[in-house]
Amino acid sequence: MPISLHWRGLVSKVPCVTEKPKRHGLSLSVFYPCYNEEASVERVTLAALKAVRRITDDFEIIIVNAGSKDRTAESADRLAKEHAGVRAVHNNPNLGYGGALQRGFREARKEWVFYTDGDGQFDFEEIDKLLPLLDQYDIVSAYRLHRQDPFIRKVNAFCWTTLVNTLFRLWLRDIDCAFKLYPRKLFDEIEMKSMGALIDTEILARAKRLGYTIGQIGVHHYPRTAGQQTGANFKVILRAFKELFKLRKEIKRTRSSATAARVSSSQ
């Protein structure tokens, strides 16, 4: 697998077709973490089902309840009973955003894994934009068009993205955009340790170290209509920086399990 990385927007336009054929052979896991999203989890799940059924017959949808204190867990379990292909898993107690993503990636059983957030700020129908890039890249990491977040959160995101891009030489436009598509095999090759907001950076940086190529494309971002944002919380930001300085050297030393085994046997 060639070691290369592409960081600018790679596709400016995707033809708009009302009815598209299912992508032949696409085996897809979709998951989204939900923390206190009782007002959104059903709407998001139904939107996921509609979009995914249109593009493939080989799919699963995983609701990751991240230790919610409202009725998200009950709603997730009900949706799993009512809809074939949907299942719910629960992180009790809450293990943070990184812990929720780790659970989703580990639960995934299909060849490709798509994840987004459970707050409904993305349109599942735009997954179509990501699929063509799989013909050229190993991973597709979207970036938000007209990001619908408070100004201070945009500033924080810009500073964070600049910092981690510089440290890990990623050069991605929107590293924490929750609209990504990964090959499932990646998660058999890396060890995820971040339990917080560093998780996206950790996965992408480890993938780059193993030679995975990354393509990018813009997707629309919509205002939150229910629930409460936690990403701009000071404790969340502080935890991300603590993890960054704790894990950065280890992330930079990422190598494949085969390489590690050869090195170990030669010592």
PDB file of C-alpha atoms in Angstrom:
ATOM      1  CA  MET A   1       0.000   0.000   0.000  1.00  0.00           C
ATOM      2  CA  PRO A   2       1.603   3.329  -1.013  1.00  0.00           C
ATOM      3  CA  ILE A   3       2.404   5.888   1.657  1.00  0.00           C
ATOM      4  CA  SER A   4       0.753   9.028   0.404  1.00  0.00           C
ATOM      5  CA  LEU A   5      -1.739  11.559   1.687  1.00  0.00           C
ATOM      6  CA  HIS A   6      -4.033  13.978  -0.049  1.00  0.00           C
ATOM      7  CA  TRP A   7      -5.457  16.805   2.011  1.00  0.00           C
ATOM      8  CA  ARG A   8      -7.283  19.261  -0.211  1.00  0.00           C
ATOM      9  CA  GLY A   9     -10.879  18.968  -1.318  1.00  0.00           C
ATOM     10  CA  LEU A  10     -10.701  16.330  -4.000  1.00  0.00           C
ATOM     11  CA  VAL A  11     -14.144  16.473  -5.491  1.00  0.00           C
ATOM     12  CA  SER A  12     -15.872  19.767  -6.051  1.00  0.00           C
ATOM     13  CA  LYS A  13     -19.154  18.484  -7.454  1.00  0.00           C
ATOM     14  CA  VAL A  14     -21.044  15.225  -7.411  1.00  0.00           C
ATOM     15  CA  PRO A  15     -23.745  14.727 -10.029  1.00  0.00           C
ATOM     16  CA  CYS A  16     -27.212  14.909  -8.483  1.00  0.00           C
ATOM     17  CA  VAL A  17     -29.235  11.883  -9.503  1.00  0.00           C
ATOM     18  CA  THR A  18     -32.620  11.179  -7.981  1.00  0.00           C
ATOM     19  CA  GLU A  19     -32.381   7.390  -8.117  1.00  0.00           C
ATOM     20  CA  LYS A  20     -28.962   5.746  -7.931  1.00  0.00           C
ATOM     21  CA  PRO A  21     -28.271   2.032  -8.208  1.00  0.00           C
ATOM     22  CA  LYS A  22     -26.983   0.199  -5.162  1.00  0.00           C
ATOM     23  CA  ARG A  23     -23.186   0.046  -5.028  1.00  0.00           C
ATOM     24  CA  HIS A  24     -22.324  -3.509  -5.977  1.00  0.00           C
ATOM     25  CA  GLY A  25     -20.599  -5.457  -3.232  1.00  0.00           C
ATOM     26  CA  LEU A  26     -20.683  -2.671  -0.640  1.00  0.00           C
ATOM     27  CA  SER A  27     -20.644  -4.164   2.862  1.00  0.00           C
ATOM     28  CA  LEU A  28     -21.285  -1.311   5.280  1.00  0.00           C
ATOM     29  CA  SER A  29     -21.477  -0.765   9.028  1.00  0.00           C
ATOM     30  CA  VAL A  30     -22.927   2.575  10.114  1.00  0.00           C
ATOM     31  CA  PHE A  31     -22.770   3.811  13.674  1.00  0.00           C
ATOM     32  CA  TYR A  32     -23.282   6.984  15.649  1.00  0.00           C
ATOM     33  CA  PRO A  33     -22.664   7.781  19.323  1.00  0.00           C
ATOM     34  CA  CYS A  34     -25.563   9.252  21.253  1.00  0.00           C
ATOM     35  CA  TYR A  35     -25.272  11.041  24.577  1.00  0.00           C
ATOM     36  CA  ASN A  36     -28.583  12.370  25.890  1.00  0.00           C
ATOM     37  CA  GLU A  37     -30.072  12.374  22.392  1.00  0.00           C
ATOM     38  CA  GLU A  38     -33.565  11.057  23.160  1.00  0.00           C
ATOM     39  CA  ALA A  39     -35.048  13.826  21.017  1.00  0.00           C
ATOM     40  CA  SER A  40     -32.889  12.907  18.011  1.00  0.00           C
ATOM     41  CA  VAL A  41     -32.068   9.210  18.098  1.00  0.00           C
ATOM     42  CA  GLU A  42     -35.213   7.996  16.316  1.00  0.00           C
ATOM     43  CA  ARG A  43     -35.043  10.658  13.610  1.00  0.00           C
ATOM     44  CA  VAL A  44     -31.349   9.934  13.014  1.00  0.00           C
ATOM     45  CA  THR A  45     -31.897   6.171  12.918  1.00  0.00           C
ATOM     46  CA  LEU A  46     -34.732   6.406  10.404  1.00  0.00           C
ATOM     47  CA  ALA A  47     -32.641   8.735   8.231  1.00  0.00           C
ATOM     48  CA  ALA A  48     -29.746   6.265   8.377  1.00  0.00           C
ATOM     49  CA  LEU A  49     -31.985   3.365   7.381  1.00  0.00           C
ATOM     50  CA  LYS A  50     -33.426   5.270   4.442  1.00  0.00           C
ATOM     51  CA  ALA A  51     -30.019   6.309   3.100  1.00  0.00           C
ATOM     52  CA  VAL A  52     -28.241   3.000   3.614  1.00  0.00           C
ATOM     53  CA  ARG A  53     -31.030   0.803   2.208  1.00  0.00           C
ATOM     54  CA  ARG A  54     -30.801   2.848  -0.966  1.00  0.00           C
ATOM     55  CA  ILE A  55     -27.116   2.127  -1.552  1.00  0.00           C
ATOM     56  CA  THR A  56     -26.627  -1.450  -0.333  1.00  0.00           C
ATOM     57  CA  ASP A  57     -28.423  -4.538   0.938  1.00  0.00           C
ATOM     58  CA  ASP A  58     -25.456  -5.617   3.072  1.00  0.00           C
ATOM     59  CA  PHE A  59     -25.494  -3.269   6.032  1.00  0.00           C
ATOM     60  CA  GLU A  60     -25.876  -2.850   9.767  1.00  0.00           C
ATOM     61  CA  ILE A  61     -26.676   0.223  11.840  1.00  0.00           C
ATOM     62  CA  ILE A  62     -25.302   0.493  15.354  1.00  0.00           C
ATOM     63  CA  ILE A  63     -26.573   2.983  17.911  1.00  0.00           C
ATOM     64  CA  VAL A  64     -23.882   3.573  20.540  1.00  0.00           C
ATOM     65  CA  ASN A  65     -25.506   4.877  23.694  1.00  0.00           C
ATOM     66  CA  ALA A  66     -22.721   6.697  25.526  1.00  0.00           C
ATOM     67  CA  GLY A  67     -24.054   6.365  29.064  1.00  0.00           C
ATOM     68  CA  SER A  68     -26.966   8.730  28.491  1.00  0.00           C
ATOM     69  CA  LYS A  69     -28.894   9.979  31.513  1.00  0.00           C
ATOM     70  CA  ASP A  70     -32.160  10.525  29.631  1.00  0.00           C
ATOM     71  CA  ARG A  71     -34.235   7.957  27.715  1.00  0.00           C
ATOM     72  CA  THR A  72     -31.775   7.504  24.834  1.00  0.00           C
ATOM     73  CA  ALA A  73     -31.015   3.925  25.924  1.00  0.00           C
ATOM     74  CA  GLU A  74     -34.682   2.917  25.961  1.00  0.00           C
ATOM     75  CA  SER A  75     -35.283   4.507  22.562  1.00  0.00           C
ATOM     76  CA  ALA A  76     -32.217   2.797  21.095  1.00  0.00           C
ATOM     77  CA  ASP A  77     -33.314  -0.635  22.349  1.00  0.00           C
ATOM     78  CA  ARG A  78     -36.824  -0.090  20.984  1.00  0.00           C
ATOM     79  CA  LEU A  79     -35.500   0.925  17.561  1.00  0.00           C
ATOM     80  CA  ALA A  80     -33.308  -2.182  17.469  1.00  0.00           C
ATOM     81  CA  LYS A  81     -36.369  -4.356  18.103  1.00  0.00           C
ATOM     82  CA  GLU A  82     -38.501  -2.563  15.514  1.00  0.00           C
ATOM     83  CA  HIS A  83     -36.046  -2.443  12.611  1.00  0.00           C
ATOM     84  CA  ALA A  84     -34.039  -5.279  11.087  1.00  0.00           C
ATOM     85  CA  GLY A  85     -30.386  -4.405  10.712  1.00  0.00           C
ATOM     86  CA  VAL A  86     -30.379  -2.040  13.689  1.00  0.00           C
ATOM     87  CA  ARG A  87     -28.776  -2.878  17.014  1.00  0.00           C
ATOM     88  CA  ALA A  88     -27.989  -0.917  20.143  1.00  0.00           C
ATOM     89  CA  VAL A  89     -24.921  -1.126  22.351  1.00  0.00           C
ATOM     90  CA  HIS A  90     -24.379   0.707  25.617  1.00  0.00           C
ATOM     91  CA  ASN A  91     -21.340   2.203  27.295  1.00  0.00           C
ATOM     92  CA  ASN A  92     -22.308   2.187  30.944  1.00  0.00           C
ATOM     93  CA  PRO A  93     -20.801   4.143  32.518  1.00  0.00           C
ATOM     94  CA  ASN A  94     -20.035   6.886  30.012  1.00  0.00           C
ATOM     95  CA  LEU A  95     -16.525   6.370  28.596  1.00  0.00           C
ATOM     96  CA  GLY A  96     -16.287   9.694  26.783  1.00  0.00           C
ATOM     97  CA  TYR A  97     -16.544  10.501  23.082  1.00  0.00           C
ATOM     98  CA  GLY A  98     -13.437   8.511  22.273  1.00  0.00           C
ATOM     99  CA  GLY A  99     -14.769   5.546  24.201  1.00  0.00           C
ATOM    100  CA  ALA A 100     -18.035   5.712  22.245  1.00  0.00           C
ATOM    101  CA  LEU A 101     -16.222   5.756  18.901  1.00  0.00           C
ATOM    102  CA  GLN A 102     -13.960   2.919  19.969  1.00  0.00           C
ATOM    103  CA  ARG A 103     -17.034   0.858  20.854  1.00  0.00           C
ATOM    104  CA  GLY A 104     -18.612   1.536  17.467  1.00  0.00           C
ATOM    105  CA  PHE A 105     -15.505   0.593  15.508  1.00  0.00           C
ATOM    106  CA  ARG A 106     -15.026  -2.585  17.510  1.00  0.00           C
ATOM    107  CA  GLU A 107     -18.667  -3.596  17.135  1.00  0.00           C
ATOM    108  CA  ALA A 108     -18.629  -3.150  13.350  1.00  0.00           C
ATOM    109  CA  ARG A 109     -18.832  -6.405  11.379  1.00  0.00           C
ATOM    110  CA  LYS A 110     -18.916  -5.224   7.774  1.00  0.00           C
ATOM    111  CA  GLU A 111     -16.091  -4.450   5.350  1.00  0.00           C
ATOM    112  CA  TRP A 112     -16.479  -0.670   5.555  1.00  0.00           C
ATOM    113  CA  VAL A 113     -17.333   1.458   8.580  1.00  0.00           C
ATOM    114  CA  PHE A 114     -19.052   4.827   8.344  1.00  0.00           C
ATOM    115  CA  TYR A 115     -19.600   6.953  11.406  1.00  0.00           C
ATOM    116  CA  THR A 116     -21.278  10.239  12.167  1.00  0.00           C
ATOM    117  CA  ASP A 117     -22.705  11.872  15.282  1.00  0.00           C
ATOM    118  CA  GLY A 118     -26.138  11.169  16.708  1.00  0.00           C
ATOM    119  CA  ASP A 119     -27.182  14.822  16.947  1.00  0.00           C
ATOM    120  CA  GLY A 120     -28.601  15.066  13.420  1.00  0.00           C
ATOM    121  CA  GLN A 121     -26.274  17.818  12.160  1.00  0.00           C
ATOM    122  CA  PHE A 122     -25.323  15.859   9.047  1.00  0.00           C
ATOM    123  CA  ASP A 123     -27.411  14.499   6.181  1.00  0.00           C
ATOM    124  CA  PHE A 124     -27.008  10.746   5.735  1.00  0.00           C
ATOM    125  CA  GLU A 125     -27.914  11.121   2.067  1.00  0.00           C
ATOM    126  CA  GLU A 126     -24.532  12.758   1.488  1.00  0.00           C
ATOM    127  CA  ILE A 127     -22.784   9.465   2.097  1.00  0.00           C
ATOM    128  CA  ASP A 128     -23.105   9.174  -1.697  1.00  0.00           C
ATOM    129  CA  LYS A 129     -20.392  11.803  -1.973  1.00  0.00           C
ATOM    130  CA  LEU A 130     -17.905   9.636  -0.117  1.00  0.00           C
ATOM    131  CA  LEU A 131     -18.365   6.371  -1.997  1.00  0.00           C
ATOM    132  CA  PRO A 132     -16.710   7.306  -5.340  1.00  0.00           C
ATOM    133  CA  LEU A 133     -13.517   8.245  -3.501  1.00  0.00           C
ATOM    134  CA  LEU A 134     -13.107   4.630  -2.372  1.00  0.00           C
ATOM    135  CA  ASP A 135     -11.927   3.850  -5.896  1.00  0.00           C
ATOM    136  CA  GLN A 136      -8.854   5.980  -5.231  1.00  0.00           C
ATOM    137  CA  TYR A 137      -8.349   6.273  -1.463  1.00  0.00           C
ATOM    138  CA  ASP A 138      -8.392   3.971   1.555  1.00  0.00           C
ATOM    139  CA  ILE A 139     -10.185   6.408   3.903  1.00  0.00           C
ATOM    140  CA  VAL A 140     -12.576   9.276   3.236  1.00  0.00           C
ATOM    141  CA  SER A 141     -12.625  12.101   5.779  1.00  0.00           C
ATOM    142  CA  ALA A 142     -15.208  14.791   5.067  1.00  0.00           C
ATOM    143  CA  TYR A 143     -15.022  18.451   6.020  1.00  0.00           C
ATOM    144  CA  ARG A 144     -17.917  20.693   7.007  1.00  0.00           C
ATOM    145  CA  LEU A 145     -19.250  23.241   4.529  1.00  0.00           C
ATOM    146  CA  HIS A 146     -20.558  26.367   6.318  1.00  0.00           C
ATOM    147  CA  ARG A 147     -20.057  24.889   9.776  1.00  0.00           C
ATOM    148  CA  GLN A 148     -23.108  25.600  11.944  1.00  0.00           C
ATOM    149  CA  ASP A 149     -21.426  26.061  15.330  1.00  0.00           C
ATOM    150  CA  PRO A 150     -20.876  29.041  17.648  1.00  0.00           C
ATOM    151  CA  PHE A 151     -17.971  31.315  16.763  1.00  0.00           C
ATOM    152  CA  ILE A 152     -15.851  30.302  19.768  1.00  0.00           C
ATOM    153  CA  ARG A 153     -16.182  26.639  18.854  1.00  0.00           C
ATOM    154  CA  LYS A 154     -15.021  27.397  15.300  1.00  0.00           C
ATOM    155  CA  VAL A 155     -11.984  29.225  16.694  1.00  0.00           C
ATOM    156  CA  ASN A 156     -11.167  26.341  19.026  1.00  0.00           C
ATOM    157  CA  ALA A 157     -11.523  23.874  16.141  1.00  0.00           C
ATOM    158  CA  PHE A 158      -9.225  25.894  13.873  1.00  0.00           C
ATOM    159  CA  CYS A 159      -6.509  26.106  16.527  1.00  0.00           C
ATOM    160  CA  TRP A 160      -6.799  22.401  17.382  1.00  0.00           C
ATOM    161  CA  THR A 161      -6.737  21.306  13.745  1.00  0.00           C
ATOM    162  CA  THR A 162      -3.689  23.473  13.033  1.00  0.00           C
ATOM    163  CA  LEU A 163      -1.866  22.032  16.035  1.00  0.00           C
ATOM    164  CA  VAL A 164      -2.500  18.350  15.332  1.00  0.00           C
ATOM    165  CA  ASN A 165      -1.927  18.741  11.601  1.00  0.00           C
ATOM    166  CA  THR A 166       1.490  20.207  12.398  1.00  0.00           C
ATOM    167  CA  LEU A 167       2.392  17.557  14.976  1.00  0.00           C
ATOM    168  CA  PHE A 168       1.319  14.574  12.880  1.00  0.00           C
ATOM    169  CA  ARG A 169       1.750  16.012   9.357  1.00  0.00           C
ATOM    170  CA  LEU A 170      -1.824  15.169   8.443  1.00  0.00           C
ATOM    171  CA  TRP A 171      -2.833  18.333   6.548  1.00  0.00           C
ATOM    172  CA  LEU A 172      -6.571  17.716   6.821  1.00  0.00           C
ATOM    173  CA  ARG A 173      -9.097  20.523   6.549  1.00  0.00           C
ATOM    174  CA  ASP A 174     -11.466  19.402   9.300  1.00  0.00           C
ATOM    175  CA  ILE A 175      -9.949  16.616  11.328  1.00  0.00           C
ATOM    176  CA  ASP A 176     -12.842  16.237  13.776  1.00  0.00           C
ATOM    177  CA  CYS A 177     -15.644  16.231  11.209  1.00  0.00           C
ATOM    178  CA  ALA A 178     -17.930  13.346  12.212  1.00  0.00           C
ATOM    179  CA  PHE A 179     -18.546  12.076   8.687  1.00  0.00           C
ATOM    180  CA  LYS A 180     -15.886   9.506   7.858  1.00  0.00           C
ATOM    181  CA  LEU A 181     -15.589   6.185   6.062  1.00  0.00           C
ATOM    182  CA  TYR A 182     -12.948   3.630   7.049  1.00  0.00           C
ATOM    183  CA  PRO A 183     -11.980   0.108   6.004  1.00  0.00           C
ATOM    184  CA  ARG A 184     -12.890  -2.238   8.847  1.00  0.00           C
ATOM    185  CA  LYS A 185      -9.494  -3.963   8.687  1.00  0.00           C
ATOM    186  CA  LEU A 186      -7.774  -0.805   9.963  1.00  0.00           C
ATOM    187  CA  PHE A 187      -9.183  -1.424  13.426  1.00  0.00           C
ATOM    188  CA  ASP A 188      -7.539  -4.836  13.542  1.00  0.00           C
ATOM    189  CA  GLU A 189      -4.194  -3.151  12.863  1.00  0.00           C
ATOM    190  CA  ILE A 190      -4.211  -0.288  15.355  1.00  0.00           C
ATOM    191  CA  GLU A 191      -4.743   0.106  19.068  1.00  0.00           C
ATOM    192  CA  MET A 192      -7.012   3.003  19.969  1.00  0.00           C
ATOM    193  CA  LYS A 193      -6.310   4.586  23.328  1.00  0.00           C
ATOM    194  CA  SER A 194      -7.932   8.011  23.306  1.00  0.00           C
ATOM    195  CA  MET A 195     -11.114   8.253  25.359  1.00  0.00           C
ATOM    196  CA  GLY A 196     -11.759  11.890  24.443  1.00  0.00           C
ATOM    197  CA  ALA A 197     -11.699  14.345  21.560  1.00  0.00           C
ATOM    198  CA  LEU A 198      -8.255  13.204  20.376  1.00  0.00           C
ATOM    199  CA  ILE A 199      -9.800  10.026  18.964  1.00  0.00           C
ATOM    200  CA  ASP A 200     -10.208  11.292  15.379  1.00  0.00           C
ATOM    201  CA  THR A 201      -6.636  12.532  15.263  1.00  0.00           C
ATOM    202  CA  GLU A 202      -5.325   9.315  16.789  1.00  0.00           C
ATOM    203  CA  ILE A 203      -7.043   7.069  14.247  1.00  0.00           C
ATOM    204  CA  LEU A 204      -6.070   9.153  11.217  1.00  0.00           C
ATOM    205  CA  ALA A 205      -2.490   9.634  12.383  1.00  0.00           C
ATOM    206  CA  ARG A 206      -2.052   5.920  13.068  1.00  0.00           C
ATOM    207  CA  ALA A 207      -3.599   5.102   9.691  1.00  0.00           C
ATOM    208  CA  LYS A 208      -1.211   7.458   7.929  1.00  0.00           C
ATOM    209  CA  ARG A 209       1.739   5.819   9.677  1.00  0.00           C
ATOM    210  CA  LEU A 210       0.595   2.485   8.253  1.00  0.00           C
ATOM    211  CA  GLY A 211       0.402   3.870   4.720  1.00  0.00           C
ATOM    212  CA  TYR A 212      -3.348   4.407   4.357  1.00  0.00           C
ATOM    213  CA  THR A 213      -4.301   7.146   1.908  1.00  0.00           C
ATOM    214  CA  ILE A 214      -6.907   9.731   2.869  1.00  0.00           C
ATOM    215  CA  GLY A 215      -9.276  11.586   0.551  1.00  0.00           C
ATOM    216  CA  GLN A 216     -11.449  14.552   1.478  1.00  0.00           C
ATOM    217  CA  ILE A 217     -14.723  16.041   0.334  1.00  0.00           C
ATOM    218  CA  GLY A 218     -17.103  18.654   1.699  1.00  0.00           C
ATOM    219  CA  VAL A 219     -20.505  17.851   3.205  1.00  0.00           C
ATOM    220  CA  HIS A 220     -23.164  20.150   4.570  1.00  0.00           C
ATOM    221  CA  HIS A 221     -23.493  20.845   8.271  1.00  0.00           C
ATOM    222  CA  TYR A 222     -26.794  21.809   9.870  1.00  0.00           C
ATOM    223  CA  PRO A 223     -27.752  23.527  13.141  1.00  0.00           C
ATOM    224  CA  ARG A 224     -28.480  21.305  16.108  1.00  0.00           C
ATOM    225  CA  THR A 225     -32.239  21.182  16.705  1.00  0.00           C
ATOM    226  CA  ALA A 226     -32.283  19.243  19.982  1.00  0.00           C
ATOM    227  CA  GLY A 227     -29.977  18.238  22.806  1.00  0.00           C
ATOM    228  CA  GLN A 228     -26.885  20.057  23.993  1.00  0.00           C
ATOM    229  CA  GLN A 229     -23.374  20.323  22.600  1.00  0.00           C
ATOM    230  CA  THR A 230     -20.514  19.088  24.783  1.00  0.00           C
ATOM    231  CA  GLY A 231     -17.533  19.535  22.471  1.00  0.00           C
ATOM    232  CA  ALA A 232     -16.810  23.111  23.568  1.00  0.00           C
ATOM    233  CA  ASN A 233     -16.887  22.182  27.259  1.00  0.00           C
ATOM    234  CA  PHE A 234     -13.673  23.297  28.989  1.00  0.00           C
ATOM    235  CA  LYS A 235     -13.201  19.874  30.579  1.00  0.00           C
ATOM    236  CA  VAL A 236     -13.493  18.215  27.145  1.00  0.00           C
ATOM    237  CA  ILE A 237     -10.875  20.572  25.688  1.00  0.00           C
ATOM    238  CA  LEU A 238      -8.511  20.091  28.628  1.00  0.00           C
ATOM    239  CA  ARG A 239      -8.830  16.324  28.373  1.00  0.00           C
ATOM    240  CA  ALA A 240      -7.993  16.461  24.653  1.00  0.00           C
ATOM    241  CA  PHE A 241      -4.767  18.365  25.346  1.00  0.00           C
ATOM    242  CA  LYS A 242      -3.800  15.978  28.143  1.00  0.00           C
ATOM    243  CA  GLU A 243      -4.277  13.024  25.812  1.00  0.00           C
ATOM    244  CA  LEU A 244      -2.380  14.756  23.030  1.00  0.00           C
ATOM    245  CA  PHE A 245       0.750  15.233  25.107  1.00  0.00           C
ATOM    246  CA  LYS A 246       0.418  11.769  26.636  1.00  0.00           C
ATOM    247  CA  LEU A 247      -0.081   9.841  23.390  1.00  0.00           C
ATOM    248  CA  ARG A 248       1.666  11.855  20.661  1.00  0.00           C
ATOM    249  CA  LYS A 249       4.987   9.966  20.854  1.00  0.00           C
ATOM    250  CA  GLU A 250       3.238   6.614  20.905  1.00  0.00           C
ATOM    251  CA  ILE A 251       1.042   7.562  17.930  1.00  0.00           C
ATOM    252  CA  LYS A 252       4.113   8.608  15.966  1.00  0.00           C
ATOM    253  CA  ARG A 253       5.656   5.198  16.650  1.00  0.00           C
ATOM    254  CA  THR A 254       2.663   3.348  15.180  1.00  0.00           C
ATOM    255  CA  ARG A 255       3.655   0.468  12.950  1.00  0.00           C
ATOM    256  CA  SER A 256       1.887  -2.567  11.602  1.00  0.00           C
ATOM    257  CA  SER A 257       1.548  -5.660  13.767  1.00  0.00           C
ATOM    258  CA  ALA A 258       3.606  -7.619  11.203  1.00  0.00           C
ATOM    259  CA  THR A 259       6.469  -5.123  11.402  1.00  0.00           C
ATOM    260  CA  ALA A 260       6.290  -5.072  15.173  1.00  0.00           C
ATOM    261  CA  ALA A 261       6.432  -8.869  15.292  1.00  0.00           C
ATOM    262  CA  ARG A 262       9.510  -8.943  13.026  1.00  0.00           C
ATOM    263  CA  VAL A 263      11.280  -6.359  15.172  1.00  0.00           C
ATOM    264  CA  SER A 264      10.379  -8.221  18.358  1.00  0.00           C
ATOM    265  CA  SER A 265      11.647 -11.567  17.023  1.00  0.00           C
ATOM    266  CA  SER A 266      14.937 -10.052  15.939  1.00  0.00           C
ATOM    267  CA  GLN A 267      15.679  -8.616  19.382  1.00  0.00           C
TER     268      GLN A 267
END
